[in-house]
Amino acid sequence: MDAVVVGGGIVGLSSAYSLAQAGADVTLLEKGSLGMGSTARSAGGIRSQFSTRVNVELSVASRAVWDDFAERFGVDIAYRKSGYLFVARTEATAERFREDVAMQNDLGVDTEYLDPATARERCPGLIDDRFVAATYNGADGFADPNLAVQGYAEAAREAGVDVRTGTAVTDVRTDGDAVTGVDTDDGRIDGTFVVNAAGAWAGEVAELAGVDLPIAPRRRQIAVVEPTRSVPEDVPLTIDLQTGSYFRPERDGAALVGGQFDEADPDVDPDAYSESLDIDWAATAVERAADWTTYFDGDSRIRRGWAGLYAVTPDHHPIVEETRPGLVTAAGFSGHGFQHAPATGQIVAELCVDGAASLVDVDPLSSRRFEDGEALVERNVA
Ligand SMILES: Cc1cc2nc3c(=O)[nH]c(=O)nc-3n(C[C@H](O)[C@H](O)[C@H](O)COP(=O)(O)OP(=O)(O)OC[C@H]3O[C@@H](n4cnc5c(N)ncnc54)[C@H](O)[C@@H]3O)c2cc1C
């Protein structure tokens, strides 16, 4: 079986690797260089604290790979398990936290429900009287996305994947209802399957195949900040769910600070958006973080930062499905695509080779949900 993977980010690489492992003859096409789309701009967060079963299941299945990435792929991805802490300001959010923890525990994930004082033991800079409850998982953390790309890319090549960078897919070929390959700026490639792993460009690639998928490129920023009080490296990534403000330790006492604060969240052109940090946004992000932690204040220094793209669907869940015969979609991961890439690659291979996924039930991730009014609700988004 021949498969053509469109996109050389973490999802495309993981898919190509798993397809080759499953015996497929795989060509991966990346219009730029590997990992230089959203993957390189990610914060590298890996967590199991989601509010829908399917996201937790993708986390559990991916965690099995992240946990022994170095042994499997021979690359140390600097995976640091300093935990994730979600904090709630209202009783209504606290009630949802209790439900989420019960669901996660049911799926074998050891998340704890905490009172604010215990939350402050995990994150000593937390101004705990702003909050009524928290959830914590010490096995959550983050890794280096560029190293993960390197590990997957080498393993994919070793498994026989023909990795072609600087090669853009310009059209998707069809025969009746079936997708049969692609045209590129360097010629035609046939495939029994075409995998759309084009991230924030996936809507455009779907359109080439005559399919309308609701995947919107949206700009998100991160600032590297020198806090007024150092953020120790064992402090968890901490998110105030009410405001979306979050931070996590970086090296040497510095912190990454983020959040989406603007009501307006327009679609952007993925080939022509500003990749640099807006200083006004960064000042707001630090101000928001200073409202609920003692690490930041007006003296905190913004060192640098960047912007990247989330590929956003209406319910912040990806589309993972065979969209039409021969066309498998794995895109629309919002802010979770890095961490869910290992499981997604295996699922893509199952969809192509077996015709169905068994690692995780991805039926809820079919694009039919948007027509059937069965969209999921993921509350734990930043
Ligand atoms: C600021 C920020 C922080 C984030 N933090 C996290 C986090 O903490 N944890 C997490 O899990 N996720 C995070 N994410 C999300 C994560 O980065 C993405 O979900 C993930 O990288 C998606 O990977 P991908 O392979 O689908 O997309 P990409 O890495 O964007 O890869 C898609 C590739 O397709 C290529 N392409 C597009 N069109 C074509 C074409 N026509 N022909 C050939 N190639 C094409 C592009 O050049 C691109 O390289 C963050 C994202 C941002 C922006």
GROMACS .gro file of C-alpha atoms and ligand atoms in nm:
model
  435
    1MET     CA    1   0.000   0.000   0.000
    2ASP     CA    2   0.129   0.348  -0.094
    3ALA     CA    3   0.063   0.641   0.136
    4VAL     CA    4   0.136   1.008   0.079
    5VAL     CA    5   0.155   1.219   0.394
    6VAL     CA    6   0.103   1.594   0.347
    7GLY     CA    7   0.284   1.790   0.618
    8GLY     CA    8   0.615   1.740   0.796
    9GLY     CA    9   0.514   1.858   1.142
   10ILE     CA   10   0.498   1.626   1.440
   11VAL     CA   11   0.162   1.477   1.331
   12GLY     CA   12   0.274   1.406   0.974
   13LEU     CA   13   0.605   1.258   1.090
   14SER     CA   14   0.440   1.038   1.351
   15SER     CA   15   0.185   0.922   1.092
   16ALA     CA   16   0.453   0.849   0.831
   17TYR     CA   17   0.659   0.656   1.084
   18SER     CA   18   0.365   0.443   1.200
   19LEU     CA   19   0.250   0.380   0.843
   20ALA     CA   20   0.599   0.261   0.745
   21GLN     CA   21   0.616   0.043   1.057
   22ALA     CA   22   0.287  -0.110   0.944
   23GLY     CA   23   0.441  -0.199   0.609
   24ALA     CA   24   0.323   0.089   0.390
   25ASP     CA   25   0.536   0.250   0.122
   26VAL     CA   26   0.533   0.611   0.244
   27THR     CA   27   0.623   0.947   0.093
   28LEU     CA   28   0.609   1.252   0.321
   29LEU     CA   29   0.579   1.592   0.156
   30GLU     CA   30   0.666   1.911   0.342
   31LYS     CA   31   0.657   2.243   0.162
   32GLY     CA   32   0.912   2.403   0.396
   33SER     CA   33   1.139   2.226   0.643
   34LEU     CA   34   1.044   1.959   0.896
   35GLY     CA   35   0.873   2.085   1.209
   36MET     CA   36   0.885   2.450   1.108
   37GLY     CA   37   0.507   2.498   1.108
   38SER     CA   38   0.323   2.508   1.441
   39THR     CA   39   0.533   2.232   1.596
   40ALA     CA   40   0.846   2.445   1.642
   41ARG     CA   41   0.630   2.722   1.796
   42SER     CA   42   0.465   2.498   2.055
   43ALA     CA   43   0.530   2.515   2.429
   44GLY     CA   44   0.580   2.137   2.431
   45GLY     CA   45   0.319   2.072   2.700
   46ILE     CA   46   0.215   1.710   2.764
   47ARG     CA   47  -0.079   1.647   2.997
   48SER     CA   48  -0.367   1.412   3.071
   49GLN     CA   49  -0.596   1.670   3.229
   50PHE     CA   50  -0.863   1.714   2.965
   51SER     CA   51  -1.238   1.729   3.013
   52THR     CA   52  -1.340   1.483   2.739
   53ARG     CA   53  -1.272   1.110   2.740
   54VAL     CA   54  -1.136   1.106   2.387
   55ASN     CA   55  -0.872   1.369   2.469
   56VAL     CA   56  -0.769   1.183   2.784
   57GLU     CA   57  -0.752   0.859   2.585
   58LEU     CA   58  -0.529   1.026   2.324
   59SER     CA   59  -0.310   1.147   2.612
   60VAL     CA   60  -0.284   0.805   2.774
   61ALA     CA   61  -0.197   0.637   2.444
   62SER     CA   62   0.057   0.909   2.360
   63ARG     CA   63   0.210   0.904   2.708
   64ALA     CA   64   0.315   0.543   2.651
   65VAL     CA   65   0.539   0.671   2.371
   66TRP     CA   66   0.661   0.993   2.537
   67ASP     CA   67   0.760   0.798   2.849
   68ASP     CA   68   1.015   0.586   2.666
   69PHE     CA   69   1.089   0.810   2.368
   70ALA     CA   70   1.466   0.798   2.428
   71GLU     CA   71   1.472   0.417   2.424
   72ARG     CA   72   1.246   0.392   2.119
   73PHE     CA   73   1.393   0.673   1.911
   74GLY     CA   74   1.740   0.731   2.057
   75VAL     CA   75   1.677   1.101   2.122
   76ASP     CA   76   1.648   1.263   2.465
   77ILE     CA   77   1.358   1.507   2.426
   78ALA     CA   78   1.424   1.685   2.760
   79TYR     CA   79   1.093   1.562   2.901
   80ARG     CA   80   1.041   1.729   3.239
   81LYS     CA   81   0.751   1.614   3.455
   82SER     CA   82   0.686   1.919   3.668
   83GLY     CA   83   0.310   1.870   3.655
   84TYR     CA   84   0.006   2.076   3.547
   85LEU     CA   85  -0.213   2.262   3.794
   86PHE     CA   86  -0.557   2.396   3.692
   87VAL     CA   87  -0.712   2.646   3.933
   88ALA     CA   88  -1.083   2.740   3.963
   89ARG     CA   89  -1.228   3.070   4.084
   90THR     CA   90  -1.593   2.961   4.109
   91GLU     CA   91  -1.790   2.678   4.262
   92ALA     CA   92  -1.933   2.597   3.917
   93THR     CA   93  -1.581   2.539   3.779
   94ALA     CA   94  -1.488   2.343   4.092
   95GLU     CA   95  -1.786   2.113   4.031
   96ARG     CA   96  -1.666   2.052   3.675
   97PHE     CA   97  -1.318   1.982   3.814
   98ARG     CA   98  -1.464   1.708   4.035
   99GLU     CA   99  -1.632   1.550   3.731
  100ASP     CA  100  -1.312   1.576   3.526
  101VAL     CA  101  -1.099   1.416   3.798
  102ALA     CA  102  -1.349   1.129   3.835
  103MET     CA  103  -1.344   1.069   3.458
  104GLN     CA  104  -0.964   1.089   3.440
  105ASN     CA  105  -0.924   0.853   3.739
  106ASP     CA  106  -1.167   0.616   3.567
  107LEU     CA  107  -0.931   0.612   3.267
  108GLY     CA  108  -0.633   0.532   3.490
  109VAL     CA  109  -0.497   0.887   3.517
  110ASP     CA  110  -0.390   0.988   3.869
  111THR     CA  111  -0.516   1.346   3.876
  112GLU     CA  112  -0.592   1.488   4.221
  113TYR     CA  113  -0.862   1.734   4.326
  114LEU     CA  114  -0.704   1.988   4.565
  115ASP     CA  115  -0.815   2.263   4.798
  116PRO     CA  116  -0.645   2.602   4.739
  117ALA     CA  117  -0.398   2.568   5.028
  118THR     CA  118  -0.272   2.233   4.896
  119ALA     CA  119  -0.254   2.383   4.548
  120ARG     CA  120  -0.023   2.652   4.690
  121GLU     CA  121   0.209   2.380   4.820
  122ARG     CA  122   0.251   2.271   4.456
  123CYS     CA  123   0.283   2.628   4.328
  124PRO     CA  124   0.414   2.845   4.613
  125GLY     CA  125   0.358   3.171   4.424
  126LEU     CA  126  -0.017   3.106   4.386
  127ILE     CA  127  -0.237   3.368   4.556
  128ASP     CA  128  -0.467   3.098   4.683
  129ASP     CA  129  -0.746   3.315   4.825
  130ARG     CA  130  -0.849   3.396   4.466
  131PHE     CA  131  -0.944   3.031   4.414
  132VAL     CA  132  -1.184   2.767   4.544
  133ALA     CA  133  -1.030   2.447   4.404
  134ALA     CA  134  -0.761   2.299   4.182
  135THR     CA  135  -0.667   1.984   3.996
  136TYR     CA  136  -0.313   1.856   3.979
  137ASN     CA  137  -0.127   1.582   3.800
  138GLY     CA  138   0.244   1.549   3.873
  139ALA     CA  139   0.306   1.323   3.573
  140ASP     CA  140   0.215   1.603   3.329
  141GLY     CA  141   0.498   1.817   3.198
  142PHE     CA  142   0.667   1.928   2.880
  143ALA     CA  143   0.931   1.825   2.628
  144ASP     CA  144   1.128   1.988   2.348
  145PRO     CA  145   0.922   1.973   2.025
  146ASN     CA  146   1.227   2.019   1.799
  147LEU     CA  147   1.400   1.718   1.952
  148ALA     CA  148   1.082   1.513   1.915
  149VAL     CA  149   1.069   1.611   1.546
  150GLN     CA  150   1.430   1.500   1.509
  151GLY     CA  151   1.353   1.163   1.675
  152TYR     CA  152   1.051   1.093   1.457
  153ALA     CA  153   1.221   1.215   1.139
  154GLU     CA  154   1.521   0.987   1.185
  155ALA     CA  155   1.302   0.690   1.277
  156ALA     CA  156   1.073   0.755   0.979
  157ARG     CA  157   1.369   0.766   0.738
  158GLU     CA  158   1.512   0.448   0.890
  159ALA     CA  159   1.174   0.280   0.850
  160GLY     CA  160   1.192   0.364   0.479
  161VAL     CA  161   0.985   0.683   0.451
  162ASP     CA  162   1.082   0.900   0.153
  163VAL     CA  163   1.093   1.241   0.325
  164ARG     CA  164   1.079   1.528   0.076
  165THR     CA  165   1.114   1.879   0.213
  166GLY     CA  166   1.071   2.189   0.000
  167THR     CA  167   0.792   2.008  -0.185
  168ALA     CA  168   0.445   2.161  -0.180
  169VAL     CA  169   0.127   1.971  -0.258
  170THR     CA  170  -0.056   2.180  -0.516
  171ASP     CA  171  -0.355   1.954  -0.588
  172VAL     CA  172  -0.521   1.635  -0.469
  173ARG     CA  173  -0.603   1.385  -0.742
  174THR     CA  174  -0.933   1.202  -0.746
  175ASP     CA  175  -1.104   0.927  -0.941
  176GLY     CA  176  -1.476   0.950  -0.882
  177ASP     CA  177  -1.521   0.972  -0.507
  178ALA     CA  178  -1.178   0.825  -0.429
  179VAL     CA  179  -0.858   1.019  -0.367
  180THR     CA  180  -0.572   0.865  -0.565
  181GLY     CA  181  -0.269   1.085  -0.503
  182VAL     CA  182  -0.136   1.438  -0.523
  183ASP     CA  183   0.024   1.684  -0.758
  184THR     CA  184   0.324   1.869  -0.621
  185ASP     CA  185   0.543   2.151  -0.747
  186ASP     CA  186   0.783   1.868  -0.833
  187GLY     CA  187   0.547   1.628  -1.010
  188ARG     CA  188   0.272   1.377  -0.944
  189ILE     CA  189   0.269   1.109  -0.672
  190ASP     CA  190   0.007   0.834  -0.659
  191GLY     CA  191  -0.110   0.685  -0.333
  192THR     CA  192  -0.374   0.447  -0.209
  193PHE     CA  193  -0.404   0.692   0.079
  194VAL     CA  194  -0.335   1.062   0.116
  195VAL     CA  195  -0.299   1.177   0.477
  196ASN     CA  196  -0.383   1.540   0.543
  197ALA     CA  197  -0.153   1.635   0.833
  198ALA     CA  198  -0.111   1.994   0.721
  199GLY     CA  199  -0.191   2.154   1.057
  200ALA     CA  200  -0.315   2.511   1.018
  201TRP     CA  201  -0.308   2.459   0.639
  202ALA     CA  202  -0.528   2.146   0.658
  203GLY     CA  203  -0.841   2.338   0.554
  204GLU     CA  204  -0.661   2.445   0.234
  205VAL     CA  205  -0.541   2.090   0.162
  206ALA     CA  206  -0.894   1.954   0.224
  207GLU     CA  207  -1.026   2.211  -0.022
  208LEU     CA  208  -0.786   2.075  -0.287
  209ALA     CA  209  -0.966   1.742  -0.235
  210GLY     CA  210  -1.305   1.911  -0.269
  211VAL     CA  211  -1.384   1.883   0.101
  212ASP     CA  212  -1.489   2.165   0.330
  213LEU     CA  213  -1.344   2.112   0.681
  214PRO     CA  214  -1.386   2.370   0.960
  215ILE     CA  215  -1.019   2.411   1.055
  216ALA     CA  216  -0.921   2.773   1.118
  217PRO     CA  217  -0.566   2.910   1.156
  218ARG     CA  218  -0.560   3.127   1.469
  219ARG     CA  219  -0.261   3.317   1.607
  220ARG     CA  220  -0.137   3.239   1.961
  221GLN     CA  221   0.156   3.393   2.146
  222ILE     CA  222   0.402   3.304   2.418
  223ALA     CA  223   0.636   3.536   2.611
  224VAL     CA  224   0.957   3.440   2.787
  225VAL     CA  225   0.960   3.648   3.104
  226GLU     CA  226   1.214   3.715   3.375
  227PRO     CA  227   0.981   3.719   3.673
  228THR     CA  228   1.031   3.940   3.976
  229ARG     CA  229   1.054   3.622   4.189
  230SER     CA  230   1.217   3.325   4.018
  231VAL     CA  231   0.984   3.044   3.915
  232PRO     CA  232   1.150   2.723   4.042
  233GLU     CA  233   1.175   2.442   3.787
  234ASP     CA  234   0.953   2.209   3.991
  235VAL     CA  235   0.655   2.448   3.979
  236PRO     CA  236   0.381   2.303   3.756
  237LEU     CA  237   0.241   2.465   3.446
  238THR     CA  238  -0.040   2.653   3.617
  239ILE     CA  239  -0.358   2.771   3.442
  240ASP     CA  240  -0.627   3.001   3.573
  241LEU     CA  241  -0.916   2.854   3.377
  242GLN     CA  242  -1.142   3.155   3.429
  243THR     CA  243  -0.910   3.399   3.252
  244GLY     CA  244  -0.704   3.157   3.042
  245SER     CA  245  -0.384   3.304   3.189
  246TYR     CA  246  -0.105   3.048   3.231
  247PHE     CA  247   0.267   3.017   3.297
  248ARG     CA  248   0.530   2.751   3.343
  249PRO     CA  249   0.892   2.748   3.451
  250GLU     CA  250   1.155   2.785   3.182
  251ARG     CA  251   1.523   2.752   3.272
  252ASP     CA  252   1.715   2.962   3.529
  253GLY     CA  253   1.410   3.104   3.706
  254ALA     CA  254   1.252   3.240   3.387
  255ALA     CA  255   0.894   3.156   3.286
  256LEU     CA  256   0.688   3.108   2.973
  257VAL     CA  257   0.370   3.315   3.000
  258GLY     CA  258   0.067   3.280   2.777
  259GLY     CA  259  -0.306   3.311   2.731
  260GLN     CA  260  -0.561   3.430   2.478
  261PHE     CA  261  -0.724   3.746   2.613
  262ASP     CA  262  -0.877   3.917   2.312
  263GLU     CA  263  -1.246   3.861   2.243
  264ALA     CA  264  -1.165   3.897   1.873
  265ASP     CA  265  -0.991   3.585   1.745
  266PRO     CA  266  -0.984   3.621   1.367
  267ASP     CA  267  -0.871   3.359   1.119
  268VAL     CA  268  -0.529   3.450   0.981
  269ASP     CA  269  -0.347   3.369   0.658
  270PRO     CA  270  -0.109   3.089   0.763
  271ASP     CA  271   0.144   3.206   0.502
  272ALA     CA  272   0.133   3.573   0.600
  273TYR     CA  273   0.083   3.627   0.973
  274SER     CA  274   0.319   3.801   1.213
  275GLU     CA  275   0.542   3.544   1.384
  276SER     CA  276   0.683   3.798   1.627
  277LEU     CA  277   0.563   3.892   1.972
  278ASP     CA  278   0.320   4.185   2.021
  279ILE     CA  279   0.459   4.380   2.312
  280ASP     CA  280   0.109   4.497   2.418
  281TRP     CA  281  -0.012   4.139   2.437
  282ALA     CA  282   0.298   4.041   2.638
  283ALA     CA  283   0.240   4.325   2.885
  284THR     CA  284  -0.121   4.210   2.927
  285ALA     CA  285  -0.013   3.847   2.973
  286VAL     CA  286   0.230   3.946   3.252
  287GLU     CA  287  -0.033   4.174   3.412
  288ARG     CA  288  -0.287   3.888   3.410
  289ALA     CA  289  -0.035   3.646   3.561
  290ALA     CA  290   0.053   3.906   3.828
  291ASP     CA  291  -0.312   3.918   3.930
  292TRP     CA  292  -0.306   3.563   4.068
  293THR     CA  293   0.058   3.481   4.144
  294THR     CA  294   0.339   3.653   4.333
  295TYR     CA  295   0.602   3.568   4.072
  296PHE     CA  296   0.520   3.860   3.844
  297ASP     CA  297   0.465   4.234   3.883
  298GLY     CA  298   0.546   4.559   3.703
  299ASP     CA  299   0.919   4.490   3.739
  300SER     CA  300   0.905   4.157   3.553
  301ARG     CA  301   1.104   4.177   3.228
  302ILE     CA  302   0.976   4.048   2.897
  303ARG     CA  303   1.281   3.891   2.736
  304ARG     CA  304   1.144   3.767   2.407
  305GLY     CA  305   0.858   3.564   2.264
  306TRP     CA  306   0.691   3.444   1.950
  307ALA     CA  307   0.361   3.376   1.779
  308GLY     CA  308   0.244   3.058   1.610
  309LEU     CA  309  -0.075   2.903   1.483
  310TYR     CA  310  -0.339   2.688   1.646
  311ALA     CA  311  -0.545   2.487   1.395
  312VAL     CA  312  -0.884   2.546   1.555
  313THR     CA  313  -1.207   2.352   1.500
  314PRO     CA  314  -1.542   2.472   1.639
  315ASP     CA  315  -1.510   2.239   1.942
  316HIS     CA  316  -1.131   2.249   1.991
  317HIS     CA  317  -1.103   1.879   1.909
  318PRO     CA  318  -0.919   1.745   1.607
  319ILE     CA  319  -1.069   1.577   1.306
  320VAL     CA  320  -0.928   1.223   1.279
  321GLU     CA  321  -1.110   1.016   1.019
  322GLU     CA  322  -1.117   0.884   0.666
  323THR     CA  323  -1.289   1.190   0.523
  324ARG     CA  324  -1.351   1.040   0.182
  325PRO     CA  325  -1.220   0.715   0.035
  326GLY     CA  326  -0.841   0.738   0.031
  327LEU     CA  327  -0.823   1.067   0.221
  328VAL     CA  328  -0.737   1.045   0.592
  329THR     CA  329  -0.749   1.367   0.793
  330ALA     CA  330  -0.547   1.422   1.112
  331ALA     CA  331  -0.568   1.793   1.186
  332GLY     CA  332  -0.735   2.065   1.392
  333PHE     CA  333  -0.557   1.993   1.719
  334SER     CA  334  -0.590   2.343   1.860
  335GLY     CA  335  -0.326   2.363   2.139
  336HIS     CA  336  -0.285   1.986   2.185
  337GLY     CA  337  -0.133   1.853   1.866
  338PHE     CA  338   0.220   1.814   1.988
  339GLN     CA  339   0.129   1.593   2.281
  340HIS     CA  340  -0.132   1.388   2.092
  341ALA     CA  341   0.090   1.320   1.789
  342PRO     CA  342   0.221   0.977   1.898
  343ALA     CA  343  -0.126   0.823   1.935
  344THR     CA  344  -0.254   1.006   1.628
  345GLY     CA  345   0.018   0.860   1.406
  346GLN     CA  346  -0.069   0.509   1.518
  347ILE     CA  347  -0.439   0.575   1.460
  348VAL     CA  348  -0.373   0.712   1.111
  349ALA     CA  349  -0.184   0.391   1.030
  350GLU     CA  350  -0.474   0.182   1.164
  351LEU     CA  351  -0.726   0.379   0.958
  352CYS     CA  352  -0.523   0.321   0.641
  353VAL     CA  353  -0.415  -0.039   0.701
  354ASP     CA  354  -0.709  -0.187   0.896
  355GLY     CA  355  -0.986   0.050   0.789
  356ALA     CA  356  -1.067   0.132   1.153
  357ALA     CA  357  -0.892   0.259   1.466
  358SER     CA  358  -0.848   0.037   1.768
  359LEU     CA  359  -0.595   0.227   1.984
  360VAL     CA  360  -0.857   0.490   2.069
  361ASP     CA  361  -1.222   0.511   1.961
  362VAL     CA  362  -1.198   0.815   1.733
  363ASP     CA  363  -1.559   0.805   1.622
  364PRO     CA  364  -1.626   1.124   1.825
  365LEU     CA  365  -1.354   1.295   1.616
  366SER     CA  366  -1.532   1.245   1.283
  367SER     CA  367  -1.615   1.569   1.101
  368ARG     CA  368  -1.976   1.444   1.083
  369ARG     CA  369  -2.015   1.578   1.437
  370PHE     CA  370  -2.036   1.934   1.307
  371GLU     CA  371  -2.329   1.848   1.080
  372ASP     CA  372  -2.500   1.620   1.332
  373GLY     CA  373  -2.477   1.877   1.613
  374GLU     CA  374  -2.271   1.637   1.825
  375ALA     CA  375  -1.974   1.865   1.880
  376LEU     CA  376  -1.769   1.787   2.190
  377VAL     CA  377  -1.690   2.041   2.460
  378GLU     CA  378  -1.332   2.060   2.585
  379ARG     CA  379  -1.324   2.304   2.875
  380ASN     CA  380  -0.954   2.273   2.957
  381VAL     CA  381  -0.818   2.487   2.677
  382ALA     CA  382  -0.566   2.769   2.695
  383LIG     C1  383   0.208   2.923   2.083
  383LIG     C2  384   0.170   2.778   2.074
  383LIG     C3  385   0.183   2.695   2.187
  383LIG     C4  386   0.147   2.559   2.178
  383LIG     N1  387   0.165   2.480   2.289
  383LIG     C5  388   0.134   2.349   2.281
  383LIG     C6  389   0.157   2.264   2.393
  383LIG     O1  390   0.204   2.308   2.498
  383LIG     N2  391   0.128   2.132   2.379
  383LIG     C7  392   0.074   2.081   2.263
  383LIG     O2  393   0.045   1.961   2.259
  383LIG     N3  394   0.052   2.160   2.156
  383LIG     C8  395   0.081   2.292   2.163
  383LIG     N4  396   0.058   2.373   2.055
  383LIG     C9  397  -0.008   2.315   1.938
  383LIG    C10  398   0.089   2.238   1.853
  383LIG     O3  399   0.198   2.320   1.818
  383LIG    C11  400   0.018   2.188   1.727
  383LIG     O4  401  -0.107   2.132   1.757
  383LIG    C12  402   0.103   2.083   1.655
  383LIG     O5  403   0.234   2.130   1.637
  383LIG    C13  404   0.040   2.047   1.524
  383LIG     O6  405   0.132   1.968   1.452
  383LIG     P1  406   0.103   1.940   1.300
  383LIG     O7  407   0.205   1.845   1.253
  383LIG     O8  408  -0.041   1.905   1.283
  383LIG     O9  409   0.117   2.083   1.232
  383LIG     P2  410   0.249   2.166   1.180
  383LIG    O10  411   0.361   2.147   1.274
  383LIG    O11  412   0.201   2.301   1.153
  383LIG    O12  413   0.283   2.086   1.048
  383LIG    C14  414   0.205   2.101   0.931
  383LIG    C15  415   0.303   2.111   0.817
  383LIG    O13  416   0.232   2.102   0.693
  383LIG    C16  417   0.307   2.175   0.599
  383LIG     N5  418   0.220   2.204   0.483
  383LIG    C17  419   0.111   2.281   0.482
  383LIG     N6  420   0.056   2.283   0.360
  383LIG    C18  421   0.133   2.203   0.281
  383LIG    C19  422   0.128   2.166   0.143
  383LIG     N7  423   0.034   2.212   0.060
  383LIG     N8  424   0.225   2.083   0.095
  383LIG    C20  425   0.324   2.036   0.179
  383LIG     N9  426   0.333   2.070   0.309
  383LIG    C21  427   0.238   2.151   0.360
  383LIG    C22  428   0.348   2.300   0.676
  383LIG    O14  429   0.457   2.364   0.616
  383LIG    C23  430   0.377   2.244   0.814
  383LIG    O15  431   0.515   2.219   0.834
  383LIG    C24  432   0.096   2.506   2.058
  383LIG    C25  433   0.085   2.588   1.946
  383LIG    C26  434   0.122   2.722   1.953
  383LIG    C27  435   0.109   2.808   1.832
   0.00000   0.00000   0.00000
